[in-house]
């Protein structure tokens, strides 16, 4: 059984997974914490094949894309409930009028937190209650509030994870208030407004944010338990299933309410990967972790180089100044849409909902290419080849590098070529007696801004050989 895992923040270590990242500080994306650098490919080989842990490009979120329209839903929009404190935990789906396809309007389900009573003299609110609200949009960016669809009088919930399964719309929300520590599943009998309870399981086991996903015929469930650990379970069925604790559980054991699931999992059955999102209360971020080929026995999990995918802006007075603790990019992965929904908390701890767009993982800088400069390489010399113009990473991220040298020799020789980028390198040989050209690729590899690929060449001849040109190319991945 493989159980690799590692913590991403200082403090008590998670119980099971070892991170596949090197030690050392790196840019935290604005969060004030020590983080390990992005994963490095230490032996890329000559084929330039992608790291299997990154078979699916990780999610990148462009928070600046719709900054002028955010927030798109606030407590003020909820006009059918009194004393609303905030709205949070957005989950978005698409459904046509017949609900038979995923085409049609966008539907957002979210937590509505309110207070049933006000204390005297304007002191602190009392009696928190939780409803599930609903809004629609024709394009995913301009939203209209439609009303409460699962009221506290029926059952109190937050984190309304809505998904489609075997033609039914299901909701697996977080317990709250009147439903303590229960895993409940609801089915829409009149989507989107009518929901009926169809299953209750794990009574006393689920504190908050149950997050199910299906992979290779097995249902997995990640959730925070009453002891604040993050637990992993599996079952044959989502409704009426018998949930067993996974050997890798608990995934995190922070010793406090520091970490919990933070959004819809992204499943790529073809690549054999699942991306999970976890919110950290301090410093208010959402991390992304990838599970490779999850099974009932194995759980191979690592934090992705784009983590944290979202965090509080830190801008004074901003709607998301304090933190962001939820992201739903399910449509971006499933339908090709670039829509991402997030929530954000201001300095007064009021959550609101906002929209963003995905950003192509290969969007780090445009492809840059330059010519290799001419160079004579003597026998036994390991020569670094110069370039006509600098080729360097424009920003920190993941890249592929490739080189195609042109070499001339008076007699047949084998040329050894080495291409290095960051901490990754690859070597290969080619015969100058043939075309006198070779090709070598490295990547994907994590580079910092300003990093430059390096090309080295040596040969087995007894006379000097001449590099007459060629190209060096760097492109984002």
PDB file of N, CA, C and O in Angstrom, residues 347-383:
ATOM      1  N   UNK A 347     -13.169  42.407   5.874  1.00  0.00           N
ATOM      2  CA  UNK A 347     -12.552  42.596   7.182  1.00  0.00           C
ATOM      3  C   UNK A 347     -13.549  42.446   8.319  1.00  0.00           C
ATOM      4  O   UNK A 347     -13.173  42.187   9.468  1.00  0.00           O
ATOM      5  N   UNK A 348     -14.858  42.569   8.037  1.00  0.00           N
ATOM      6  CA  UNK A 348     -15.898  42.379   9.048  1.00  0.00           C
ATOM      7  C   UNK A 348     -16.417  40.950   9.076  1.00  0.00           C
ATOM      8  O   UNK A 348     -17.460  40.681   9.662  1.00  0.00           O
ATOM      9  N   UNK A 349     -15.688  40.041   8.401  1.00  0.00           N
ATOM     10  CA  UNK A 349     -16.001  38.605   8.380  1.00  0.00           C
ATOM     11  C   UNK A 349     -17.322  38.293   7.671  1.00  0.00           C
ATOM     12  O   UNK A 349     -17.987  37.310   7.979  1.00  0.00           O
ATOM     13  N   UNK A 350     -17.698  39.112   6.724  1.00  0.00           N
ATOM     14  CA  UNK A 350     -18.899  38.846   5.934  1.00  0.00           C
ATOM     15  C   UNK A 350     -18.488  38.200   4.608  1.00  0.00           C
ATOM     16  O   UNK A 350     -17.703  38.767   3.846  1.00  0.00           O
ATOM     17  N   UNK A 351     -19.036  37.025   4.335  1.00  0.00           N
ATOM     18  CA  UNK A 351     -18.737  36.334   3.085  1.00  0.00           C
ATOM     19  C   UNK A 351     -19.685  36.789   1.981  1.00  0.00           C
ATOM     20  O   UNK A 351     -20.871  37.058   2.215  1.00  0.00           O
ATOM     21  N   UNK A 352     -19.150  36.857   0.775  1.00  0.00           N
ATOM     22  CA  UNK A 352     -19.914  37.165  -0.435  1.00  0.00           C
ATOM     23  C   UNK A 352     -19.425  36.251  -1.537  1.00  0.00           C
ATOM     24  O   UNK A 352     -18.374  35.618  -1.406  1.00  0.00           O
ATOM     25  N   UNK A 353     -20.145  36.217  -2.649  1.00  0.00           N
ATOM     26  CA  UNK A 353     -19.781  35.332  -3.755  1.00  0.00           C
ATOM     27  C   UNK A 353     -19.222  36.147  -4.910  1.00  0.00           C
ATOM     28  O   UNK A 353     -19.694  37.241  -5.206  1.00  0.00           O
ATOM     29  N   UNK A 354     -18.211  35.576  -5.570  1.00  0.00           N
ATOM     30  CA  UNK A 354     -17.595  36.224  -6.712  1.00  0.00           C
ATOM     31  C   UNK A 354     -17.325  35.239  -7.825  1.00  0.00           C
ATOM     32  O   UNK A 354     -17.375  34.018  -7.628  1.00  0.00           O
ATOM     33  N   UNK A 355     -17.039  35.768  -8.999  1.00  0.00           N
ATOM     34  CA  UNK A 355     -16.720  34.937 -10.151  1.00  0.00           C
ATOM     35  C   UNK A 355     -15.291  35.228 -10.607  1.00  0.00           C
ATOM     36  O   UNK A 355     -14.741  36.301 -10.350  1.00  0.00           O
ATOM     37  N   UNK A 356     -14.714  34.249 -11.261  1.00  0.00           N
ATOM     38  CA  UNK A 356     -13.377  34.381 -11.838  1.00  0.00           C
ATOM     39  C   UNK A 356     -13.324  33.489 -13.061  1.00  0.00           C
ATOM     40  O   UNK A 356     -14.309  32.831 -13.424  1.00  0.00           O
ATOM     41  N   UNK A 357     -12.188  33.451 -13.711  1.00  0.00           N
ATOM     42  CA  UNK A 357     -11.993  32.600 -14.882  1.00  0.00           C
ATOM     43  C   UNK A 357     -10.792  31.693 -14.666  1.00  0.00           C
ATOM     44  O   UNK A 357      -9.888  32.009 -13.895  1.00  0.00           O
ATOM     45  N   UNK A 358     -10.822  30.567 -15.346  1.00  0.00           N
ATOM     46  CA  UNK A 358      -9.634  29.732 -15.329  1.00  0.00           C
ATOM     47  C   UNK A 358      -8.590  30.363 -16.238  1.00  0.00           C
ATOM     48  O   UNK A 358      -8.904  31.115 -17.162  1.00  0.00           O
ATOM     49  N   UNK A 359      -7.361  30.026 -15.941  1.00  0.00           N
ATOM     50  CA  UNK A 359      -6.252  30.495 -16.757  1.00  0.00           C
ATOM     51  C   UNK A 359      -5.490  29.281 -17.234  1.00  0.00           C
ATOM     52  O   UNK A 359      -5.202  28.385 -16.448  1.00  0.00           O
ATOM     53  N   UNK A 360      -5.189  29.235 -18.520  1.00  0.00           N
ATOM     54  CA  UNK A 360      -4.496  28.072 -19.072  1.00  0.00           C
ATOM     55  C   UNK A 360      -3.209  27.837 -18.317  1.00  0.00           C
ATOM     56  O   UNK A 360      -2.439  28.757 -18.055  1.00  0.00           O
ATOM     57  N   UNK A 361      -2.974  26.569 -17.939  1.00  0.00           N
ATOM     58  CA  UNK A 361      -1.765  26.260 -17.189  1.00  0.00           C
ATOM     59  C   UNK A 361      -0.530  26.545 -18.022  1.00  0.00           C
ATOM     60  O   UNK A 361       0.528  26.810 -17.492  1.00  0.00           O
ATOM     61  N   UNK A 362      -0.669  26.510 -19.341  1.00  0.00           N
ATOM     62  CA  UNK A 362       0.443  26.849 -20.209  1.00  0.00           C
ATOM     63  C   UNK A 362       0.537  28.333 -20.471  1.00  0.00           C
ATOM     64  O   UNK A 362       1.291  28.750 -21.337  1.00  0.00           O
ATOM     65  N   UNK A 363      -0.212  29.127 -19.719  1.00  0.00           N
ATOM     66  CA  UNK A 363      -0.234  30.552 -19.971  1.00  0.00           C
ATOM     67  C   UNK A 363       0.924  31.318 -19.378  1.00  0.00           C
ATOM     68  O   UNK A 363       0.935  32.529 -19.404  1.00  0.00           O
ATOM     69  N   UNK A 364       1.918  30.628 -18.806  1.00  0.00           N
ATOM     70  CA  UNK A 364       3.055  31.343 -18.235  1.00  0.00           C
ATOM     71  C   UNK A 364       3.986  31.744 -19.359  1.00  0.00           C
ATOM     72  O   UNK A 364       4.821  30.992 -19.821  1.00  0.00           O
ATOM     73  N   UNK A 365       3.827  32.958 -19.834  1.00  0.00           N
ATOM     74  CA  UNK A 365       4.701  33.476 -20.873  1.00  0.00           C
ATOM     75  C   UNK A 365       4.415  32.858 -22.232  1.00  0.00           C
ATOM     76  O   UNK A 365       3.987  31.724 -22.353  1.00  0.00           O
ATOM     77  N   UNK A 366       4.632  33.624 -23.272  1.00  0.00           N
ATOM     78  CA  UNK A 366       4.515  33.100 -24.626  1.00  0.00           C
ATOM     79  C   UNK A 366       5.755  32.273 -24.945  1.00  0.00           C
ATOM     80  O   UNK A 366       6.793  32.399 -24.302  1.00  0.00           O
ATOM     81  N   UNK A 367       5.629  31.415 -25.943  1.00  0.00           N
ATOM     82  CA  UNK A 367       6.789  30.632 -26.360  1.00  0.00           C
ATOM     83  C   UNK A 367       7.867  31.572 -26.889  1.00  0.00           C
ATOM     84  O   UNK A 367       7.586  32.502 -27.646  1.00  0.00           O
ATOM     85  N   UNK A 368       9.086  31.344 -26.449  1.00  0.00           N
ATOM     86  CA  UNK A 368      10.218  32.142 -26.920  1.00  0.00           C
ATOM     87  C   UNK A 368      11.246  31.216 -27.545  1.00  0.00           C
ATOM     88  O   UNK A 368      11.502  30.123 -27.054  1.00  0.00           O
ATOM     89  N   UNK A 369      11.835  31.661 -28.632  1.00  0.00           N
ATOM     90  CA  UNK A 369      12.803  30.841 -29.369  1.00  0.00           C
ATOM     91  C   UNK A 369      13.961  31.723 -29.810  1.00  0.00           C
ATOM     92  O   UNK A 369      13.768  32.891 -30.175  1.00  0.00           O
ATOM     93  N   UNK A 370      15.145  31.178 -29.765  1.00  0.00           N
ATOM     94  CA  UNK A 370      16.326  31.914 -30.183  1.00  0.00           C
ATOM     95  C   UNK A 370      17.284  30.971 -30.895  1.00  0.00           C
ATOM     96  O   UNK A 370      17.158  29.747 -30.802  1.00  0.00           O
ATOM     97  N   UNK A 371      18.235  31.539 -31.605  1.00  0.00           N
ATOM     98  CA  UNK A 371      19.230  30.755 -32.331  1.00  0.00           C
ATOM     99  C   UNK A 371      20.409  30.443 -31.420  1.00  0.00           C
ATOM    100  O   UNK A 371      20.830  31.264 -30.600  1.00  0.00           O
ATOM    101  N   UNK A 372      20.944  29.241 -31.577  1.00  0.00           N
ATOM    102  CA  UNK A 372      22.196  28.902 -30.911  1.00  0.00           C
ATOM    103  C   UNK A 372      23.339  29.606 -31.634  1.00  0.00           C
ATOM    104  O   UNK A 372      23.392  29.640 -32.869  1.00  0.00           O
ATOM    105  N   UNK A 373      24.252  30.167 -30.850  1.00  0.00           N
ATOM    106  CA  UNK A 373      25.395  30.854 -31.443  1.00  0.00           C
ATOM    107  C   UNK A 373      26.443  29.841 -31.909  1.00  0.00           C
ATOM    108  O   UNK A 373      26.540  28.740 -31.369  1.00  0.00           O
ATOM    109  N   UNK A 374      27.197  30.212 -32.933  1.00  0.00           N
ATOM    110  CA  UNK A 374      28.255  29.339 -33.420  1.00  0.00           C
ATOM    111  C   UNK A 374      29.322  29.111 -32.355  1.00  0.00           C
ATOM    112  O   UNK A 374      29.665  30.021 -31.588  1.00  0.00           O
ATOM    113  N   UNK A 375      29.856  27.886 -32.340  1.00  0.00           N
ATOM    114  CA  UNK A 375      30.834  27.568 -31.298  1.00  0.00           C
ATOM    115  C   UNK A 375      31.676  26.374 -31.745  1.00  0.00           C
ATOM    116  O   UNK A 375      31.155  25.401 -32.290  1.00  0.00           O
ATOM    117  N   UNK A 376      32.980  26.446 -31.518  1.00  0.00           N
ATOM    118  CA  UNK A 376      33.868  25.310 -31.738  1.00  0.00           C
ATOM    119  C   UNK A 376      34.038  24.567 -30.421  1.00  0.00           C
ATOM    120  O   UNK A 376      34.326  25.182 -29.380  1.00  0.00           O
ATOM    121  N   UNK A 377      33.847  23.259 -30.467  1.00  0.00           N
ATOM    122  CA  UNK A 377      33.951  22.435 -29.262  1.00  0.00           C
ATOM    123  C   UNK A 377      35.115  21.465 -29.446  1.00  0.00           C
ATOM    124  O   UNK A 377      35.117  20.639 -30.366  1.00  0.00           O
ATOM    125  N   UNK A 378      36.102  21.545 -28.568  1.00  0.00           N
ATOM    126  CA  UNK A 378      37.298  20.724 -28.674  1.00  0.00           C
ATOM    127  C   UNK A 378      37.094  19.371 -27.998  1.00  0.00           C
ATOM    128  O   UNK A 378      36.225  19.219 -27.127  1.00  0.00           O
ATOM    129  N   UNK A 379      37.881  18.378 -28.377  1.00  0.00           N
ATOM    130  CA  UNK A 379      37.765  17.057 -27.748  1.00  0.00           C
ATOM    131  C   UNK A 379      37.931  17.144 -26.233  1.00  0.00           C
ATOM    132  O   UNK A 379      38.799  17.861 -25.732  1.00  0.00           O
ATOM    133  N   UNK A 380      37.084  16.412 -25.513  1.00  0.00           N
ATOM    134  CA  UNK A 380      37.141  16.396 -24.056  1.00  0.00           C
ATOM    135  C   UNK A 380      36.514  17.589 -23.385  1.00  0.00           C
ATOM    136  O   UNK A 380      36.388  17.624 -22.150  1.00  0.00           O
ATOM    137  N   UNK A 381      36.116  18.565 -24.130  1.00  0.00           N
ATOM    138  CA  UNK A 381      35.517  19.771 -23.558  1.00  0.00           C
ATOM    139  C   UNK A 381      34.004  19.598 -23.423  1.00  0.00           C
ATOM    140  O   UNK A 381      33.350  19.057 -24.313  1.00  0.00           O
ATOM    141  N   UNK A 382      33.478  20.039 -22.283  1.00  0.00           N
ATOM    142  CA  UNK A 382      32.019  20.109 -22.138  1.00  0.00           C
ATOM    143  C   UNK A 382      31.643  21.579 -22.282  1.00  0.00           C
ATOM    144  O   UNK A 382      31.845  22.372 -21.367  1.00  0.00           O
ATOM    145  N   UNK A 383      31.142  21.939 -23.434  1.00  0.00           N
ATOM    146  CA  UNK A 383      30.946  23.344 -23.777  1.00  0.00           C
ATOM    147  C   UNK A 383      29.501  23.770 -23.545  1.00  0.00           C
ATOM    148  O   UNK A 383      28.558  23.073 -23.939  1.00  0.00           O
TER     149      UNK A 383
END
